Short mmCIF file of C-alpha atoms and ligand atoms in Angstrom, two decimals:
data_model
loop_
_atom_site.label_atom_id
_atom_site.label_comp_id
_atom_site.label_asym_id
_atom_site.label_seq_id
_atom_site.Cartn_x
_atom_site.Cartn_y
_atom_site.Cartn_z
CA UNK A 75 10.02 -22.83 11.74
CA UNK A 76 9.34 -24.91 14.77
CA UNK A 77 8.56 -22.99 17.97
CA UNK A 78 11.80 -25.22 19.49
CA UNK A 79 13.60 -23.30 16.86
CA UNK A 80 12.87 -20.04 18.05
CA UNK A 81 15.21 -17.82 20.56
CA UNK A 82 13.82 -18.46 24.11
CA UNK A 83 11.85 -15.54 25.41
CA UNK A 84 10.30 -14.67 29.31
CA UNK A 85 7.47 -13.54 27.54
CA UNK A 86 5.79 -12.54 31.35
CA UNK A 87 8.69 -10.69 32.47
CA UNK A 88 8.48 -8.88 29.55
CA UNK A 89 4.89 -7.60 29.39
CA UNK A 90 5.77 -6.67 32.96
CA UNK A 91 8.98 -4.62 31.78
CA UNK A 92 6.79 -3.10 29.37
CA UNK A 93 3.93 -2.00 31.59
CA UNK A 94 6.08 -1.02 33.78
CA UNK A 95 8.46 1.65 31.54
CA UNK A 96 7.05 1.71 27.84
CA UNK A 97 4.86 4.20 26.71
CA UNK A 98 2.99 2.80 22.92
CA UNK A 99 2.80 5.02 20.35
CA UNK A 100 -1.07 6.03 19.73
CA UNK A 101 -2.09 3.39 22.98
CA UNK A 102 -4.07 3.60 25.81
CA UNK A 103 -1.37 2.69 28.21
CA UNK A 104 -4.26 1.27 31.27
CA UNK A 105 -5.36 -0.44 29.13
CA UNK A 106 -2.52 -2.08 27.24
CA UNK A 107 -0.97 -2.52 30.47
CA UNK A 108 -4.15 -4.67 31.85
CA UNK A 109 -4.11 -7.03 28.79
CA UNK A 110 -0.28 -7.31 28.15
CA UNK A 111 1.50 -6.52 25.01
CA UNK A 112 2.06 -9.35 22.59
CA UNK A 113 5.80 -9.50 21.72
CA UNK A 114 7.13 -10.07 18.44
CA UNK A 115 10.32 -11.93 18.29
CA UNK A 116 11.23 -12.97 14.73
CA UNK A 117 10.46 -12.47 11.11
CA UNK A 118 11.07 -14.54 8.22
CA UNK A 119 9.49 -14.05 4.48
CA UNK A 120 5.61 -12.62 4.62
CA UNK A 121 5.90 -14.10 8.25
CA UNK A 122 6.06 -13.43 11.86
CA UNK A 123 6.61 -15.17 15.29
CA UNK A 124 5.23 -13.97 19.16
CA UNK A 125 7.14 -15.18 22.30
CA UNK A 126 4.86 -18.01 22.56
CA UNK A 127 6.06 -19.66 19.40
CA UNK A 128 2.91 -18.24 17.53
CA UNK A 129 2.74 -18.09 13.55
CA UNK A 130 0.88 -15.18 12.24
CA UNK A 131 1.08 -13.80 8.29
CA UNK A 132 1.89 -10.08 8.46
CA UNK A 133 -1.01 -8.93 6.43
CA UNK A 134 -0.01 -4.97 6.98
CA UNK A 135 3.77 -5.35 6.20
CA UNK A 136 4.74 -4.64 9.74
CA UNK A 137 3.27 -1.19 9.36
CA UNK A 138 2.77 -0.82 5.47
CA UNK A 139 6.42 -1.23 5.49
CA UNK A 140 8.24 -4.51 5.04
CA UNK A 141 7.69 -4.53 1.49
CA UNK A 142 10.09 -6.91 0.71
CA UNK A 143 9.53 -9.10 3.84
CA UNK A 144 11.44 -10.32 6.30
CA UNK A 145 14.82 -12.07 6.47
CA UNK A 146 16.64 -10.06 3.32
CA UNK A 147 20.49 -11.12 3.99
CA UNK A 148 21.35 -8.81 1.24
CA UNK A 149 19.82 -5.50 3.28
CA UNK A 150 21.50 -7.06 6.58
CA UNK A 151 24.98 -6.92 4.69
CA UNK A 152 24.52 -3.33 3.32
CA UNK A 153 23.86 -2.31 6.81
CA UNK A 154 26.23 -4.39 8.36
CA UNK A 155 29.25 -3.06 5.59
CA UNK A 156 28.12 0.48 5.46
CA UNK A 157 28.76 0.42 9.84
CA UNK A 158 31.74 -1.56 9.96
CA UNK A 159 32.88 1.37 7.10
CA UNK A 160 31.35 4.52 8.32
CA UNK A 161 28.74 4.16 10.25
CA UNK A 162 27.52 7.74 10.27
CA UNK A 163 28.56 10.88 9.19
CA UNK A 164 26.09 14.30 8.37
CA UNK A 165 25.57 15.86 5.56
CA UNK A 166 25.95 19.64 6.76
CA UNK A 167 29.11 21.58 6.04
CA UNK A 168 29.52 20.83 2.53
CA UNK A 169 30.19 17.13 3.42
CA UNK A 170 28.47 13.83 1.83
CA UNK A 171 28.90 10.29 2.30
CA UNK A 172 28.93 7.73 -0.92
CA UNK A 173 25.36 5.87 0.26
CA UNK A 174 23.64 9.34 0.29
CA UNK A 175 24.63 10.40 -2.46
CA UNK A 176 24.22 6.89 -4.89
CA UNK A 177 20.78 6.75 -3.23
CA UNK A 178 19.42 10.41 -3.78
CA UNK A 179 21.15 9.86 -7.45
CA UNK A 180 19.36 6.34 -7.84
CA UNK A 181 16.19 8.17 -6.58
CA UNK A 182 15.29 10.24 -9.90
CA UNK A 183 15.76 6.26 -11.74
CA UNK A 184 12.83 4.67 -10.26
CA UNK A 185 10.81 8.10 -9.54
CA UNK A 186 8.51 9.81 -11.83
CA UNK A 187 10.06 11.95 -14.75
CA UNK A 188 10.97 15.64 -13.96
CA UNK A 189 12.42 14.41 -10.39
CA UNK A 190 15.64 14.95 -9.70
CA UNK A 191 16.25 15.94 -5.86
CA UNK A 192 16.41 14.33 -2.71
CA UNK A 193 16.23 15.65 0.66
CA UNK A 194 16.56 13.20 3.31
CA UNK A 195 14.38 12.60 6.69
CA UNK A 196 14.23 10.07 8.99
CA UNK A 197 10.74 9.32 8.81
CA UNK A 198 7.38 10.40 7.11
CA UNK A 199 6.17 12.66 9.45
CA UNK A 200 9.65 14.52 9.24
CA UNK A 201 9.29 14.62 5.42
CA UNK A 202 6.29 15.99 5.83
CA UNK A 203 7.42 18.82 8.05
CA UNK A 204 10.35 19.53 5.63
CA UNK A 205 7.60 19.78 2.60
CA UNK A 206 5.62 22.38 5.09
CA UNK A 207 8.86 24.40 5.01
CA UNK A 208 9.99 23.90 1.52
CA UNK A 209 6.15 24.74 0.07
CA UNK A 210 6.59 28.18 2.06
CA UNK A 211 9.95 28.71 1.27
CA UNK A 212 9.22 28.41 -2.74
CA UNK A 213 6.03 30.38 -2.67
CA UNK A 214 8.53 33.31 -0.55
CA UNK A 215 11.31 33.23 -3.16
CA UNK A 216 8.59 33.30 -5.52
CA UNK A 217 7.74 36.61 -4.52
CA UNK A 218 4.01 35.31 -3.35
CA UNK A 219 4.88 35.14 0.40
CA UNK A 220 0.98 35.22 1.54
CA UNK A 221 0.59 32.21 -0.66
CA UNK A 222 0.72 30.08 2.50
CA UNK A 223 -2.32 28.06 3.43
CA UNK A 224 -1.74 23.95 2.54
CA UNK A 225 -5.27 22.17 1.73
CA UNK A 226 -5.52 18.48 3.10
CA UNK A 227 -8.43 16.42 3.95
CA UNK A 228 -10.46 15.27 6.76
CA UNK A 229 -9.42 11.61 7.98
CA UNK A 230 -5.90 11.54 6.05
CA UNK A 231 -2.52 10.34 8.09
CA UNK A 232 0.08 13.03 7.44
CA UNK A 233 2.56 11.66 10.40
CA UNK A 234 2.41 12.23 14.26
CA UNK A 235 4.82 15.76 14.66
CA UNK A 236 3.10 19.16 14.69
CA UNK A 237 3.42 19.60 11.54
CA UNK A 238 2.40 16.11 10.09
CA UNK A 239 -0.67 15.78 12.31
CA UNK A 240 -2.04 19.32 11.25
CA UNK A 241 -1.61 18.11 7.70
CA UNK A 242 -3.28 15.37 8.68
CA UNK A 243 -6.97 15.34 9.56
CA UNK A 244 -7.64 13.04 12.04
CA UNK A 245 -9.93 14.48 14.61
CA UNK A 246 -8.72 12.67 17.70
CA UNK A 247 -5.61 13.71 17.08
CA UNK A 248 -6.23 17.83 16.52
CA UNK A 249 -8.00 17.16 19.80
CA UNK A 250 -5.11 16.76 21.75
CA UNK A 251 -2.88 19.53 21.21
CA UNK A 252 -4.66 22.74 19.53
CA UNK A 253 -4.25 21.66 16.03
CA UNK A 254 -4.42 22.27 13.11
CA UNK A 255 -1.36 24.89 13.31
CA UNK A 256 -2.80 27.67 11.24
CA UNK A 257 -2.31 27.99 7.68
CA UNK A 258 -3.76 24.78 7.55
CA UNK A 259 -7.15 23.68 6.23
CA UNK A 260 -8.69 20.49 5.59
CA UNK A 261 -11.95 19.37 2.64
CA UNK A 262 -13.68 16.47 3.14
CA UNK A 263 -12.52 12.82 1.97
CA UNK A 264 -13.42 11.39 -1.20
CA UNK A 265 -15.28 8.44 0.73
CA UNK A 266 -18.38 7.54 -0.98
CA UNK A 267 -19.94 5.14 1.68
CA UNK A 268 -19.59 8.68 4.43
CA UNK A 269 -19.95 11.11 1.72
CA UNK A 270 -22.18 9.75 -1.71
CA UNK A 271 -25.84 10.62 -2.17
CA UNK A 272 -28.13 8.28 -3.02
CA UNK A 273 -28.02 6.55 -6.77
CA UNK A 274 -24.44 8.80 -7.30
CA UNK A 275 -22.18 7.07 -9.34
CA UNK A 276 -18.64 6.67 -8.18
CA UNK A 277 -17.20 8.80 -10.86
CA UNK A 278 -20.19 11.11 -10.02
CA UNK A 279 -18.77 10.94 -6.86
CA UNK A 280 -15.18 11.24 -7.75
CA UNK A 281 -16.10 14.82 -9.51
CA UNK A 282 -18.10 15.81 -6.66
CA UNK A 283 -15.41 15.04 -3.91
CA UNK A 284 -12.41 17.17 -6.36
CA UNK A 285 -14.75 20.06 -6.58
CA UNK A 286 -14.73 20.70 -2.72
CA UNK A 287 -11.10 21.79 -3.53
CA UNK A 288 -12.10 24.25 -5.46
CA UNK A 289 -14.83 25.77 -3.46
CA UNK A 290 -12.35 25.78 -0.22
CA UNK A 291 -9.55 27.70 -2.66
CA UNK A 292 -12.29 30.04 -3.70
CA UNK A 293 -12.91 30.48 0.66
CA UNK A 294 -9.23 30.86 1.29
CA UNK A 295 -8.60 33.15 -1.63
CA UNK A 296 -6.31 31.63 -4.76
CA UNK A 297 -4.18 34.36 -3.94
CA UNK A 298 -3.02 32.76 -0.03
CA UNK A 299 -3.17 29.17 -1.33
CA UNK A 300 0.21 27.21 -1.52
CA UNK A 301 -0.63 23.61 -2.04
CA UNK A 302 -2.94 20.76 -2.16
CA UNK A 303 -1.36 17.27 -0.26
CA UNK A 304 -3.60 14.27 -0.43
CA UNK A 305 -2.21 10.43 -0.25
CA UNK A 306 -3.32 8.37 -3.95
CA UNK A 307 -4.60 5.98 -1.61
CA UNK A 308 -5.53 6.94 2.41
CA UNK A 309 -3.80 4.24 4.29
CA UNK A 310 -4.47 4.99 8.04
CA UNK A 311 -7.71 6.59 7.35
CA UNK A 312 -8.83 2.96 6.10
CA UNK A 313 -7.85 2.12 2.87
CA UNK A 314 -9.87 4.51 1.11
CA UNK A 315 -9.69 4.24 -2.30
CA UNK A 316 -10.93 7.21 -4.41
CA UNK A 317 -13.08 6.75 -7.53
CA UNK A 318 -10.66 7.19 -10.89
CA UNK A 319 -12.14 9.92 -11.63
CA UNK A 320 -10.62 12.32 -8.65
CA UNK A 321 -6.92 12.81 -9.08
CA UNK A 322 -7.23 13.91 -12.31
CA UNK A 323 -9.90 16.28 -11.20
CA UNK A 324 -7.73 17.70 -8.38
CA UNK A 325 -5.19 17.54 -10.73
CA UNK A 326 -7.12 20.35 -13.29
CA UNK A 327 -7.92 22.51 -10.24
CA UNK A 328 -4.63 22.39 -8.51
CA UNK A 329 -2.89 23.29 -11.89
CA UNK A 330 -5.78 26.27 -13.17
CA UNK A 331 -5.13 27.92 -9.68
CA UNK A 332 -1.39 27.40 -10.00
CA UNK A 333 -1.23 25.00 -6.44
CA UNK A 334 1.79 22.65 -5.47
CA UNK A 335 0.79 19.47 -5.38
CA UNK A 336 2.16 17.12 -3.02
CA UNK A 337 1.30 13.71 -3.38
CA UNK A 338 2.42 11.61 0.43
CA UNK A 339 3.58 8.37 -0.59
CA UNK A 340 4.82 6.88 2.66
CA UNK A 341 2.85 4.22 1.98
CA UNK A 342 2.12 3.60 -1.60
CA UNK A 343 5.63 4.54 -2.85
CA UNK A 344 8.45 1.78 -3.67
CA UNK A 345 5.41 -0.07 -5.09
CA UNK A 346 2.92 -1.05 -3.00
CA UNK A 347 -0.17 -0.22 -5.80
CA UNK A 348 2.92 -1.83 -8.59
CA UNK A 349 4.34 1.07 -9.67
CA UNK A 350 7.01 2.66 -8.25
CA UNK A 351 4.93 5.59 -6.97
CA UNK A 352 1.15 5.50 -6.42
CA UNK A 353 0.65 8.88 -8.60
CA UNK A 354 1.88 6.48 -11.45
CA UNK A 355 -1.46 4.22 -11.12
CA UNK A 356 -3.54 4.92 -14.22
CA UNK A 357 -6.64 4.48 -11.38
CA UNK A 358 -4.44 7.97 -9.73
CA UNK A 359 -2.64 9.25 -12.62
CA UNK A 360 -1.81 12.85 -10.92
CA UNK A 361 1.66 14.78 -11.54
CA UNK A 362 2.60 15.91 -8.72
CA UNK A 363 5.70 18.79 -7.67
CA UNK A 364 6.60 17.12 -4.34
CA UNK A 365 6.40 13.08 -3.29
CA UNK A 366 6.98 12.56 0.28
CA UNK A 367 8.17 9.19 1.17
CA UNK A 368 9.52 6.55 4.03
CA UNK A 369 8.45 3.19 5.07
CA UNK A 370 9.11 0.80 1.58
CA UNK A 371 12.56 2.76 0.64
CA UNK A 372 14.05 0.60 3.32
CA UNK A 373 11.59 -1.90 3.42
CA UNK A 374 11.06 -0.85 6.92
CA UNK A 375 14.52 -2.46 7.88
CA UNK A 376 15.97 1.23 9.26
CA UNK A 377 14.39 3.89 9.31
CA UNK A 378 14.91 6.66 6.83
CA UNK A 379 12.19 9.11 4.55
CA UNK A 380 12.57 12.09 2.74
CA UNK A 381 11.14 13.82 -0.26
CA UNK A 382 11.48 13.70 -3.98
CA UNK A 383 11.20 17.45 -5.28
CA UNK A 384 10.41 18.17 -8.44
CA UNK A 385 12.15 20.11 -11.11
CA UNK A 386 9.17 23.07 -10.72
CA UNK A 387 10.30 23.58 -7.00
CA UNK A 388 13.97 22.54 -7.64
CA UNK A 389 15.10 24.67 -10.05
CA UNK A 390 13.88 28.12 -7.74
CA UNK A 391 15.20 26.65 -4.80
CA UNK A 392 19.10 26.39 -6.25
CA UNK A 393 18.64 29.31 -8.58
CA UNK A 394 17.15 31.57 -6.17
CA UNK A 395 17.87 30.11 -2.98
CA UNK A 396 20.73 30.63 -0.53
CA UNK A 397 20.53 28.46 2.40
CA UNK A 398 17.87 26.39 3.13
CA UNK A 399 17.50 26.36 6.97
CA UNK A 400 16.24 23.13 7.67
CA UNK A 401 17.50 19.95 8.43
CA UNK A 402 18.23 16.51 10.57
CA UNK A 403 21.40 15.30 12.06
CA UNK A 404 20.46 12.11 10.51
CA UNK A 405 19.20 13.40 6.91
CA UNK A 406 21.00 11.10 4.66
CA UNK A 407 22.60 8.73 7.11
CA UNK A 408 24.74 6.31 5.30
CA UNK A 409 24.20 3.50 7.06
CA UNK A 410 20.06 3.69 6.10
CA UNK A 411 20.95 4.86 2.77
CA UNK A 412 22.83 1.94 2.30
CA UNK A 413 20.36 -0.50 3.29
CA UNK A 414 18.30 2.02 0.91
CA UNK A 415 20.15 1.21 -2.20
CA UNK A 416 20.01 -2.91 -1.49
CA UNK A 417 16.25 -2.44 -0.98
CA UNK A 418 15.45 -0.46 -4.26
CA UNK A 419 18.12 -2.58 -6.47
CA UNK A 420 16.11 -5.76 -5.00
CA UNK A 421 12.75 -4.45 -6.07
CA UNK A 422 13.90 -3.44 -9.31
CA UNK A 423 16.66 -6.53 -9.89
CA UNK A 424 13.78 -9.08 -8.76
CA UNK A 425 11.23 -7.33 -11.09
CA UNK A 426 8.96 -6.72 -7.74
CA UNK A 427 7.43 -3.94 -8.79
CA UNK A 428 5.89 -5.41 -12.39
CA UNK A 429 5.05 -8.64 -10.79
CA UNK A 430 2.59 -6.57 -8.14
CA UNK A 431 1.03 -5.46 -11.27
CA UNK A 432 0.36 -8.01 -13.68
CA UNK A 433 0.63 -10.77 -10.58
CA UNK A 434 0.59 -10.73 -7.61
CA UNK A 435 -1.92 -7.75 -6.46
CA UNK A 436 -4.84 -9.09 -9.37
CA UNK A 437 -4.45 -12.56 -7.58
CA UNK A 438 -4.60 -10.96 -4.46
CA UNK A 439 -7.85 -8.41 -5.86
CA UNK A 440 -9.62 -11.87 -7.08
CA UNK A 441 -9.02 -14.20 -3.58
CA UNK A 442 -9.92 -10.67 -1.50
CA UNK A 443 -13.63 -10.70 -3.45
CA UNK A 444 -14.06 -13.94 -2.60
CA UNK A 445 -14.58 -12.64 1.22
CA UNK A 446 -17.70 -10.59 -0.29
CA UNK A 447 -19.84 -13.73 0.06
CA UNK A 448 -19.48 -13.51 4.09
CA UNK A 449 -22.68 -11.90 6.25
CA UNK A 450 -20.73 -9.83 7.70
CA UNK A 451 -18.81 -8.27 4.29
CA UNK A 452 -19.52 -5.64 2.05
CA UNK A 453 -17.45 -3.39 0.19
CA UNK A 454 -14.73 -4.93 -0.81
CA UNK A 455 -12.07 -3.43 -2.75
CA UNK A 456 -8.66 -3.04 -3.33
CA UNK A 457 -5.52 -1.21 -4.99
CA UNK A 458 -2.17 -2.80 -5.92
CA UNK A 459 -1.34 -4.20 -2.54
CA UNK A 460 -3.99 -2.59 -0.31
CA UNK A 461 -7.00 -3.49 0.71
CA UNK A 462 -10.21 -3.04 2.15
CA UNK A 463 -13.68 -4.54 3.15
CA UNK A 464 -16.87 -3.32 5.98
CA UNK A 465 -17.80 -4.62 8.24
CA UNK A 466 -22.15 -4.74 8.55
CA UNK A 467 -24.69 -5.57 10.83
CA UNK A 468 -26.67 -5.84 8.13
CA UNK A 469 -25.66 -6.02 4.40
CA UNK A 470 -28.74 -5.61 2.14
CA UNK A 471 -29.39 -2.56 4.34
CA UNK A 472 -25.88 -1.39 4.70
CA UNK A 473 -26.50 -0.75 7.91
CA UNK A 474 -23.25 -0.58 10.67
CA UNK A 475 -22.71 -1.46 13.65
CA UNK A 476 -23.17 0.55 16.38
CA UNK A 477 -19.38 2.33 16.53
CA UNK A 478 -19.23 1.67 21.05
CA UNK A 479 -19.03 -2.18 19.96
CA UNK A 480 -15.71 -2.12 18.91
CA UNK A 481 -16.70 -4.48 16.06
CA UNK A 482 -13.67 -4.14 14.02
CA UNK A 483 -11.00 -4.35 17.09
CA UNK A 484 -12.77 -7.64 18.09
CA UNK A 485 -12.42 -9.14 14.42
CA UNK A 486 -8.77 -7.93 14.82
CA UNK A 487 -8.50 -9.81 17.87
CA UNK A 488 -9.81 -13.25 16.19
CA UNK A 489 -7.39 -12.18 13.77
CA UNK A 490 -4.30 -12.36 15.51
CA UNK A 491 -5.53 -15.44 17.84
CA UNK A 492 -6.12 -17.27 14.18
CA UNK A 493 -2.53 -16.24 12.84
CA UNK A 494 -2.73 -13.36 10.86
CA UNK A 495 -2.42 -9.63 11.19
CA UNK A 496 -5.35 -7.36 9.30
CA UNK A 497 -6.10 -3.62 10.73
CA UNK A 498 -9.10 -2.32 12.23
CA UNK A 499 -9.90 1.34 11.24
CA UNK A 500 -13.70 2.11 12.64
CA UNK A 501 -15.70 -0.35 9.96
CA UNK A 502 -13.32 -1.19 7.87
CA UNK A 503 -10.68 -4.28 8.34
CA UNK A 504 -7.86 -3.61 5.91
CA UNK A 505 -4.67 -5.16 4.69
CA UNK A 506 -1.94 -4.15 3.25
CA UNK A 507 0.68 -7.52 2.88
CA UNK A 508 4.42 -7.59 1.61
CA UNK A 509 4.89 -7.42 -1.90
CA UNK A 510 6.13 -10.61 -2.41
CA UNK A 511 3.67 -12.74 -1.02
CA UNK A 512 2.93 -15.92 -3.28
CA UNK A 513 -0.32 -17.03 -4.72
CA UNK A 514 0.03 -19.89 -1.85
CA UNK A 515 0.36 -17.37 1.01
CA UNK A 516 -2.48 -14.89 -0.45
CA UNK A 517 -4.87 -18.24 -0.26
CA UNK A 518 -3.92 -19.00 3.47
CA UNK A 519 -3.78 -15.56 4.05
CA UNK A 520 -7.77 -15.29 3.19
CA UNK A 521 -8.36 -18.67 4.97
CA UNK A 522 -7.11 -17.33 8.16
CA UNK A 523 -9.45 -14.21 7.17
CA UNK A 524 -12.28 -16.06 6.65
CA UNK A 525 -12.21 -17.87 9.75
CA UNK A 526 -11.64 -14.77 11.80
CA UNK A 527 -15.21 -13.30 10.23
CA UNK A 528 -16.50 -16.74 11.07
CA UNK A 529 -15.24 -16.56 14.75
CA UNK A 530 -16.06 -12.69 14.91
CA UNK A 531 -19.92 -13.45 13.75
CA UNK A 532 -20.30 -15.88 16.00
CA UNK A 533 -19.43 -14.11 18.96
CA UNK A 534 -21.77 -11.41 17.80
CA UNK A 535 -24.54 -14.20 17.70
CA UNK A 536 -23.99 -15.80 21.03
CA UNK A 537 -24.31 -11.95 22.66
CA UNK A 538 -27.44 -11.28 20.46
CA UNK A 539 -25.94 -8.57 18.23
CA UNK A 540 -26.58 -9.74 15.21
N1 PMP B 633 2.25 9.81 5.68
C1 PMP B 633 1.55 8.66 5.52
C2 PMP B 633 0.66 8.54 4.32
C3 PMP B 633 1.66 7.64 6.45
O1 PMP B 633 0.93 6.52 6.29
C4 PMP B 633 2.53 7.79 7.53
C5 PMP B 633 2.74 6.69 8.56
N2 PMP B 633 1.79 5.72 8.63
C6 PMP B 633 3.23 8.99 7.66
C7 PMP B 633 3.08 9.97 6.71
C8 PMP B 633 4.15 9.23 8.82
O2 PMP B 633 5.28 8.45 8.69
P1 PMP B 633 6.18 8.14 9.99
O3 PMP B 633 5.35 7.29 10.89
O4 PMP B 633 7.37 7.44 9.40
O5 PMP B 633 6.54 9.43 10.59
#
């Protein structure tokens, strides 16, 4: 599309609206207001355009959401039906609407087997709250009340409520707020390049990083441990990838101690790692009693999440249960659910799903290698449709650069100035692009890349840093 083409936007009186009244989520408002927020005014395939007319690839799916890009008419019609025929109504009081139901029925088709419930959220973060509530409330009617304490790890993304954020273990953001709540405790990350000793093999590794499960259930006491949540693949944290050898090692000690295990698939659900669920990956391969999930249901276009519970947890909570008291206004709102159901019946009608496997994500593996050859690149590695490289100051040595410099948020910038949208998380620069990217737009894609290392080691040259 021609920047003519584009709606006309007052992209200055904008940034000042915005520094004026709108508070970003996880920003440092000064400072966002200094520079000015860049404003996103139109989407169309695996693209996007600013208010300046500029072209930029989404390389992170909007945020590890958009699987199915942008411009779907057939999700804008589902939405656009399901409001002009009832645009909301709850699902309290013994009521339902048709989309909630089809979708929490059409659920259990694509999910792994032995899942047949749906409970609706609007986001991840809620979903995650609900499983906090749900894991308890099993482990009560199971008459093991004090089972209670959930196990996560350092550096995983859990969602931004109380709840979510204690799950999750990011340190900056327990900082701010007294977290974890208690009853939560976190192991470290299975992330070799922090965490591997010298000469360890990855599946050495992989072994090594389960075991500190088991030594923190043997701290808590089996008897007061509830579950074990963990993503297959951290997103947020950085793209870390775990060796293959630690699901199914988390997998032996959740199930010899008796644990839940929750596996959080906001982001590699509704195949992002080409199956529909990322505990499906032979490189994962875990079984897990509770999936939480948001983001790719709806390819991002509304928002809606929830959480697939297995039969283990199911069958207590409707045999045993009485009410359940938890829930959203919006949990199951039609109008999402709707949009839902054209977003799953277009991954599975268009084959999606299979062509990230056998396709699209090894073409997208091969090109991402090709970045390895570049001074500043090591590391590189990636999963289905995620993907991940460091950034060093000096390869051979694997030595980083000095965290204050900001290294990755300045190859971020170069980035986005050379029309294409990669993450920074400390040293790593990951991606995680819509599912149906072609072979032509992974190639331009890693062009645009490229260049950004080129322009980011330069400007390290010209100030002496490297
Ligand atoms: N879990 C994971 C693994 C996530 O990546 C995210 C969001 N990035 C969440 C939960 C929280 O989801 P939401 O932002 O929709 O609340």
């Amino acid at each position: 599309m021609k920047p003519n083409d584009l709606p006309q936007f007052d992209t200055a009186a904008l940034r000042a609206k915005d520094a004026a009244h709108h508070l970003h989520p996880f920003t440092d408002t000064k400072s966002l207001n200094a520079a000015g927020s860049r404003v996103i005014v139109r989407g169309e395939g695996v693209r996007i355009w600013d208010s300046e007319g500029n072209e930029i690839i989404d390389g992170m799916s909007g945020l590890w959401c958009v699987n199915l890009g942008y411009g779907r008419q057939d999700l804008v019609d589902a939405a656009t039906h399901q409001m002009q025929t009832l645009p909301f109504y709850n699902a309290f009081f013994k009521t339902t609407t048709a989309p909630a139901t089809e979708l929490a029925a059409l659920l259990p088709q694509v999910a792994p087997p032995g899942f047949n419930h749906v409970f609706f959220t609007n986001s991840g973060s809620e979903g995650n709250d609900t499983i906090i509530r749900l894991v308890r409330r099993y482990w009560d009617l199971m008459g093991q009340p004090q089972r209670k304490t959930i196990i996560s790890r350092h550096n995983a993304y859990h969602g931004s409520t109380l709840g979510g954020a204690s799950l999750g273990g990011m340190s900056g953001m327990h900082e701010q707020g007294d977290l974890p709540l208690p009853g939560i405790t976190h192991i470290d990350q299975p992330y070799q390049l922090q965490h591997g000793k010298p000469g360890e093999s990855a599946h050495d590794f992989g072994l090594r990083a389960a075991s500190w499960l088991e030594a923190k259930i043997l701290e808590v006491g089996a008897d007061k441990v509830a579950a074990f949540i963990g993503e297959p693949v951290q997103g947020a944290g950085g793209v870390i990838i775990p060796p293959a050898s630690y699901w199914p090692e988390i997998q032996r000690i959740c199930d010899k101690y008796g644990l839940l295990l929750i596996s959080d698939e906001v982001i590699c659900g509704f195949g992002r790692l080409g199956h529909w669920f990322g505990c499906q990956h032979p490189h994962i391969n875990s079984k897990p009693d509770l999936i939480t999930f948001a983001k790719g249901v709806t390819s991002g276009y509304l928002p809606l999440g929830g959480v697939l519970v297995g039969d283990r947890v199911a069958k207590v909570l409707i045999e045993q249960g009485g009410d359940f008291n938890h829930g959203f206004t919006y949990s199951g709102h039609p109008t999402c659910c709707a949009v839902a159901i054209a977003n799953v019946s277009a991954l599975r009608n268009e084959g999606v799903v299979e062509r990230v496997a056998t396709d699209t994500a090894p073409y997208l593996k091969a090109q991402f290698a090709t970045l390895a050859d570049h001074p500043l690149v090591g590391d590189v590695d990636s999963l289905g449709m995620v993907a991940g490289l460091v950034l060093y100051k000096d390869n051979a040595s694997r030595t980083l650069f000095d965290a204050d410099l900001g290294v990755g948020y300045l190859c971020r910038d170069h980035c986005f100035k050379n029309g294409v949208v990669m993450r920074a998380v400390e040293e790593r620069m990951i991606i995680a692009p819509p599912l149906v990217m072609t072979h032509a737009e992974i190639d331009e894609m890693i062009r645009r890349i490229r260049r950004s290392l080129d322009d980011t080691l330069a400007g390290l040259r010209a100030q002496g840093l490297v």
